[in-house]
PDB file of C-alpha atoms in Angstrom:
ATOM      1  CA  MET A  17      -4.248 -12.035   8.051  1.00 91.00           C
ATOM      2  CA  ASN A  18      -3.303 -11.176   4.498  1.00 96.00           C
ATOM      3  CA  LEU A  19      -1.847  -7.688   4.156  1.00 97.00           C
ATOM      4  CA  ILE A  20      -1.423  -6.213   0.701  1.00 98.00           C
ATOM      5  CA  LEU A  21       0.740  -3.095   0.605  1.00 98.00           C
ATOM      6  CA  TRP A  22       0.017  -1.120  -2.564  1.00 98.00           C
ATOM      7  CA  ARG A  23       1.993   2.030  -3.170  1.00 98.00           C
ATOM      8  CA  HIS A  24       0.069   4.753  -4.970  1.00 98.00           C
ATOM      9  CA  ALA A  25       0.697   5.084  -8.699  1.00 98.00           C
ATOM     10  CA  GLU A  26       2.671   7.877 -10.367  1.00 98.00           C
ATOM     11  CA  ALA A  27       1.370  11.332  -9.459  1.00 97.00           C
ATOM     12  CA  GLU A  28       1.864  14.891 -10.582  1.00 94.00           C
ATOM     13  CA  ALA A  29       4.962  16.610  -9.255  1.00 90.00           C
ATOM     14  CA  LEU A  30       4.581  18.974  -6.339  1.00 80.00           C
ATOM     15  CA  PRO A  31       4.862  22.557  -7.648  1.00 71.00           C
ATOM     16  CA  ASP A  32       8.142  24.183  -6.639  1.00 66.00           C
ATOM     17  CA  VAL A  33       6.474  27.185  -5.045  1.00 57.00           C
ATOM     18  CA  ALA A  34       7.273  28.592  -1.617  1.00 51.00           C
ATOM     19  CA  GLY A  35       4.457  28.025   0.842  1.00 54.00           C
ATOM     20  CA  MET A  36       3.113  24.922  -0.929  1.00 62.00           C
ATOM     21  CA  GLY A  37       3.108  22.484   1.932  1.00 72.00           C
ATOM     22  CA  ARG A  38       1.207  19.474   3.109  1.00 75.00           C
ATOM     23  CA  ALA A  39      -2.147  20.607   1.689  1.00 82.00           C
ATOM     24  CA  ALA A  40      -0.718  20.881  -1.830  1.00 84.00           C
ATOM     25  CA  ASP A  41       0.963  17.492  -1.510  1.00 88.00           C
ATOM     26  CA  LEU A  42      -2.323  15.855  -0.502  1.00 92.00           C
ATOM     27  CA  GLN A  43      -4.028  17.256  -3.632  1.00 93.00           C
ATOM     28  CA  ARG A  44      -1.615  15.770  -6.189  1.00 94.00           C
ATOM     29  CA  ALA A  45      -3.532  13.664  -8.724  1.00 96.00           C
ATOM     30  CA  LEU A  46      -2.348  10.695 -10.765  1.00 98.00           C
ATOM     31  CA  THR A  47      -0.721  11.329 -14.110  1.00 97.00           C
ATOM     32  CA  ARG A  48      -1.976   9.570 -17.246  1.00 98.00           C
ATOM     33  CA  ARG A  49       0.804   7.005 -16.752  1.00 97.00           C
ATOM     34  CA  GLY A  50      -0.209   6.689 -13.103  1.00 98.00           C
ATOM     35  CA  ARG A  51      -3.809   5.924 -14.035  1.00 98.00           C
ATOM     36  CA  LYS A  52      -2.583   3.168 -16.372  1.00 97.00           C
ATOM     37  CA  GLN A  53      -0.340   1.775 -13.619  1.00 98.00           C
ATOM     38  CA  ALA A  54      -3.214   1.805 -11.125  1.00 98.00           C
ATOM     39  CA  GLU A  55      -5.560   0.064 -13.582  1.00 98.00           C
ATOM     40  CA  ALA A  56      -3.000  -2.659 -14.345  1.00 97.00           C
ATOM     41  CA  SER A  57      -2.284  -3.277 -10.661  1.00 98.00           C
ATOM     42  CA  ALA A  58      -6.004  -3.241  -9.843  1.00 98.00           C
ATOM     43  CA  ALA A  59      -6.671  -5.831 -12.562  1.00 98.00           C
ATOM     44  CA  TRP A  60      -4.061  -8.131 -11.006  1.00 98.00           C
ATOM     45  CA  LEU A  61      -5.553  -7.607  -7.553  1.00 98.00           C
ATOM     46  CA  ARG A  62      -9.112  -8.292  -8.774  1.00 97.00           C
ATOM     47  CA  ALA A  63      -7.918 -11.640 -10.134  1.00 97.00           C
ATOM     48  CA  HIS A  64      -6.344 -12.636  -6.801  1.00 97.00           C
ATOM     49  CA  LEU A  65      -8.225 -10.966  -3.940  1.00 97.00           C
ATOM     50  CA  PRO A  66     -11.125 -12.514  -2.072  1.00 96.00           C
ATOM     51  CA  PRO A  67     -14.356 -10.529  -2.620  1.00 93.00           C
ATOM     52  CA  ASP A  68     -14.546  -9.451   1.036  1.00 96.00           C
ATOM     53  CA  ALA A  69     -11.083  -7.845   1.169  1.00 97.00           C
ATOM     54  CA  ARG A  70     -10.938  -4.610   3.147  1.00 97.00           C
ATOM     55  CA  LEU A  71      -9.593  -1.603   1.169  1.00 98.00           C
ATOM     56  CA  LEU A  72      -7.938   1.230   3.107  1.00 98.00           C
ATOM     57  CA  CYS A  73      -6.191   4.264   1.663  1.00 98.00           C
ATOM     58  CA  SER A  74      -4.422   7.455   2.578  1.00 98.00           C
ATOM     59  CA  PRO A  75      -6.336  10.745   2.403  1.00 97.00           C
ATOM     60  CA  ALA A  76      -3.989  11.916  -0.380  1.00 97.00           C
ATOM     61  CA  GLN A  77      -5.689  12.323  -3.764  1.00 97.00           C
ATOM     62  CA  ARG A  78      -3.151  10.070  -5.508  1.00 98.00           C
ATOM     63  CA  SER A  79      -3.860   7.233  -3.070  1.00 98.00           C
ATOM     64  CA  ARG A  80      -7.628   7.643  -3.321  1.00 98.00           C
ATOM     65  CA  GLU A  81      -7.399   7.547  -7.137  1.00 98.00           C
ATOM     66  CA  THR A  82      -5.168   4.464  -7.012  1.00 98.00           C
ATOM     67  CA  ALA A  83      -7.621   2.681  -4.688  1.00 98.00           C
ATOM     68  CA  ALA A  84     -10.568   3.729  -6.889  1.00 98.00           C
ATOM     69  CA  ALA A  85      -9.015   1.797  -9.776  1.00 98.00           C
ATOM     70  CA  LEU A  86      -9.780  -1.327  -7.723  1.00 98.00           C
ATOM     71  CA  ARG A  87     -13.068  -0.397  -6.055  1.00 97.00           C
ATOM     72  CA  SER A  88     -15.129   2.649  -5.119  1.00 96.00           C
ATOM     73  CA  ASP A  89     -15.578   1.719  -1.453  1.00 96.00           C
ATOM     74  CA  ALA A  90     -12.101   2.449  -0.076  1.00 98.00           C
ATOM     75  CA  LEU A  91     -12.051   3.646   3.502  1.00 98.00           C
ATOM     76  CA  VAL A  92      -9.929   6.799   3.826  1.00 98.00           C
ATOM     77  CA  VAL A  93      -7.738   6.483   6.938  1.00 98.00           C
ATOM     78  CA  PRO A  94      -5.892   9.616   8.131  1.00 97.00           C
ATOM     79  CA  ALA A  95      -3.205   7.455   9.814  1.00 97.00           C
ATOM     80  CA  LEU A  96      -2.095   6.375   6.305  1.00 98.00           C
ATOM     81  CA  ALA A  97      -1.129   9.918   5.216  1.00 97.00           C
ATOM     82  CA  PRO A  98       2.245  10.490   3.523  1.00 96.00           C
ATOM     83  CA  ASP A  99       3.978  11.658   6.714  1.00 94.00           C
ATOM     84  CA  SER A 100       2.696   8.817   8.906  1.00 96.00           C
ATOM     85  CA  ASP A 101       4.738   6.705  11.263  1.00 95.00           C
ATOM     86  CA  VAL A 102       4.885   2.913  10.892  1.00 97.00           C
ATOM     87  CA  THR A 103       3.548   2.448  14.438  1.00 96.00           C
ATOM     88  CA  ASP A 104       0.456   4.519  13.607  1.00 96.00           C
ATOM     89  CA  VAL A 105      -0.081   2.571  10.387  1.00 97.00           C
ATOM     90  CA  LEU A 106       0.118  -0.776  12.200  1.00 97.00           C
ATOM     91  CA  ALA A 107      -2.461   0.400  14.744  1.00 96.00           C
ATOM     92  CA  ALA A 108      -4.776   1.725  12.010  1.00 96.00           C
ATOM     93  CA  ILE A 109      -4.763  -1.543  10.069  1.00 96.00           C
ATOM     94  CA  ASP A 110      -4.922  -3.700  13.234  1.00 94.00           C
ATOM     95  CA  TRP A 111      -1.929  -5.836  12.219  1.00 91.00           C
ATOM     96  CA  PRO A 112      -1.764  -8.784  12.785  1.00 87.00           C
ATOM     97  CA  HIS A 113      -5.076  -9.148  14.629  1.00 88.00           C
ATOM     98  CA  ALA A 114      -7.521  -8.261  11.856  1.00 89.00           C
ATOM     99  CA  THR A 115      -8.969 -11.228  10.074  1.00 91.00           C
ATOM    100  CA  GLY A 116      -9.214 -11.768   6.354  1.00 95.00           C
ATOM    101  CA  THR A 117      -7.456  -9.655   3.777  1.00 97.00           C
ATOM    102  CA  THR A 118      -6.617  -5.957   3.982  1.00 97.00           C
ATOM    103  CA  VAL A 119      -5.334  -3.865   1.067  1.00 98.00           C
ATOM    104  CA  VAL A 120      -3.524  -0.688   2.150  1.00 98.00           C
ATOM    105  CA  VAL A 121      -2.821   2.034  -0.429  1.00 98.00           C
ATOM    106  CA  GLY A 122      -0.067   4.275   0.851  1.00 98.00           C
ATOM    107  CA  HIS A 123       3.227   6.095   0.473  1.00 98.00           C
ATOM    108  CA  GLN A 124       6.959   5.919   0.680  1.00 97.00           C
ATOM    109  CA  PRO A 125       8.783   6.004   2.972  1.00 97.00           C
ATOM    110  CA  TRP A 126       6.428   4.383   5.487  1.00 98.00           C
ATOM    111  CA  ILE A 127       5.198   1.631   3.165  1.00 98.00           C
ATOM    112  CA  GLY A 128       8.744   0.375   2.545  1.00 98.00           C
ATOM    113  CA  ARG A 129       9.666   0.766   6.199  1.00 98.00           C
ATOM    114  CA  LEU A 130       6.553  -1.211   7.156  1.00 98.00           C
ATOM    115  CA  ALA A 131       7.428  -4.044   4.765  1.00 98.00           C
ATOM    116  CA  ALA A 132      10.966  -4.138   6.195  1.00 98.00           C
ATOM    117  CA  LEU A 133       9.723  -4.198   9.777  1.00 97.00           C
ATOM    118  CA  LEU A 134       7.300  -7.045   9.134  1.00 97.00           C
ATOM    119  CA  LEU A 135       9.730  -9.130   7.067  1.00 96.00           C
ATOM    120  CA  ALA A 136      13.134  -8.294   8.560  1.00 96.00           C
ATOM    121  CA  GLY A 137      12.190  -7.175  12.071  1.00 95.00           C
ATOM    122  CA  THR A 138      13.534  -3.649  11.741  1.00 97.00           C
ATOM    123  CA  GLU A 139      12.540  -0.461   9.941  1.00 97.00           C
ATOM    124  CA  ILE A 140      14.832  -0.167   6.942  1.00 95.00           C
ATOM    125  CA  GLY A 141      14.305   2.224   4.048  1.00 94.00           C
ATOM    126  CA  TRP A 142      13.147  -0.360   1.508  1.00 97.00           C
ATOM    127  CA  SER A 143      11.808   1.078  -1.717  1.00 96.00           C
ATOM    128  CA  ILE A 144       8.502  -0.051  -3.175  1.00 97.00           C
ATOM    129  CA  ARG A 145       7.831   0.949  -6.780  1.00 96.00           C
ATOM    130  CA  LYS A 146       4.968   3.288  -7.592  1.00 97.00           C
ATOM    131  CA  SER A 147       1.867   1.110  -7.995  1.00 98.00           C
ATOM    132  CA  GLY A 148       3.900  -1.826  -6.693  1.00 98.00           C
ATOM    133  CA  ILE A 149       2.180  -4.504  -4.627  1.00 98.00           C
ATOM    134  CA  TRP A 150       3.679  -6.501  -1.760  1.00 98.00           C
ATOM    135  CA  TRP A 151       1.440  -9.294  -0.423  1.00 98.00           C
ATOM    136  CA  LEU A 152       2.271 -10.455   3.108  1.00 97.00           C
ATOM    137  CA  THR A 153       0.609 -13.104   5.259  1.00 95.00           C
ATOM    138  CA  ALA A 154       0.749 -13.439   9.041  1.00 92.00           C
ATOM    139  CA  ARG A 155       0.585 -17.011  10.259  1.00 88.00           C
ATOM    140  CA  THR A 156       1.554 -19.231  13.170  1.00 88.00           C
ATOM    141  CA  ARG A 157       3.576 -22.381  12.535  1.00 89.00           C
ATOM    142  CA  GLU A 158       4.694 -24.675  15.333  1.00 91.00           C
ATOM    143  CA  HIS A 159       3.786 -22.001  17.919  1.00 90.00           C
ATOM    144  CA  GLU A 160       5.871 -19.371  16.136  1.00 90.00           C
ATOM    145  CA  ASP A 161       4.408 -16.208  14.601  1.00 89.00           C
ATOM    146  CA  GLN A 162       5.677 -15.713  11.064  1.00 92.00           C
ATOM    147  CA  VAL A 163       5.266 -13.271   8.203  1.00 95.00           C
ATOM    148  CA  VAL A 164       5.415 -14.755   4.731  1.00 95.00           C
ATOM    149  CA  LEU A 165       6.020 -12.776   1.550  1.00 97.00           C
ATOM    150  CA  ARG A 166       3.521 -14.222  -0.921  1.00 96.00           C
ATOM    151  CA  ALA A 167       4.066 -11.906  -3.904  1.00 97.00           C
ATOM    152  CA  VAL A 168       5.842  -8.792  -5.124  1.00 97.00           C
ATOM    153  CA  ILE A 169       4.278  -7.312  -8.232  1.00 97.00           C
ATOM    154  CA  ASN A 170       5.890  -4.367 -10.010  1.00 94.00           C
ATOM    155  CA  PRO A 171       3.785  -2.435 -12.524  1.00 91.00           C
ATOM    156  CA  GLU A 172       6.226  -2.887 -15.402  1.00 91.00           C
ATOM    157  CA  PHE A 173       5.537  -6.649 -15.310  1.00 91.00           C
ATOM    158  CA  LEU A 174       1.780  -6.288 -15.665  1.00 87.00           C
TER     159      LEU A 174
END
């Protein structure tokens, strides 16, 4: 299975108003810079993804807009919300059992913690840049399950 972790692009700041909670956070849209980041990352993905790649995203507006830069058919998965747990994310994406390629558009801190768990074996607070892409592959070599880091793409290099 190929797993592409794509952090949402830059979004509007959460208003500093008492009572603005989770609902307000989920409604934050991409900034102009964020839309450019998402388009650049999506262009790179289009050049490298197989046509049948599965596209999953968080219900947050910023994640849906980031995914839409790639394709309009993203499946919104509640388990990919900003406050999700890595265990819930793994179950939602069916890692490592799903076949083919899955692109997951999500959030810090779980996206960095997920990358750390899959690559280092423990949840560590790794930081993934906004609109950054980490491409991982699950494989078996000589009867050993492995995770290979195929690419790390930061938006400033696109």
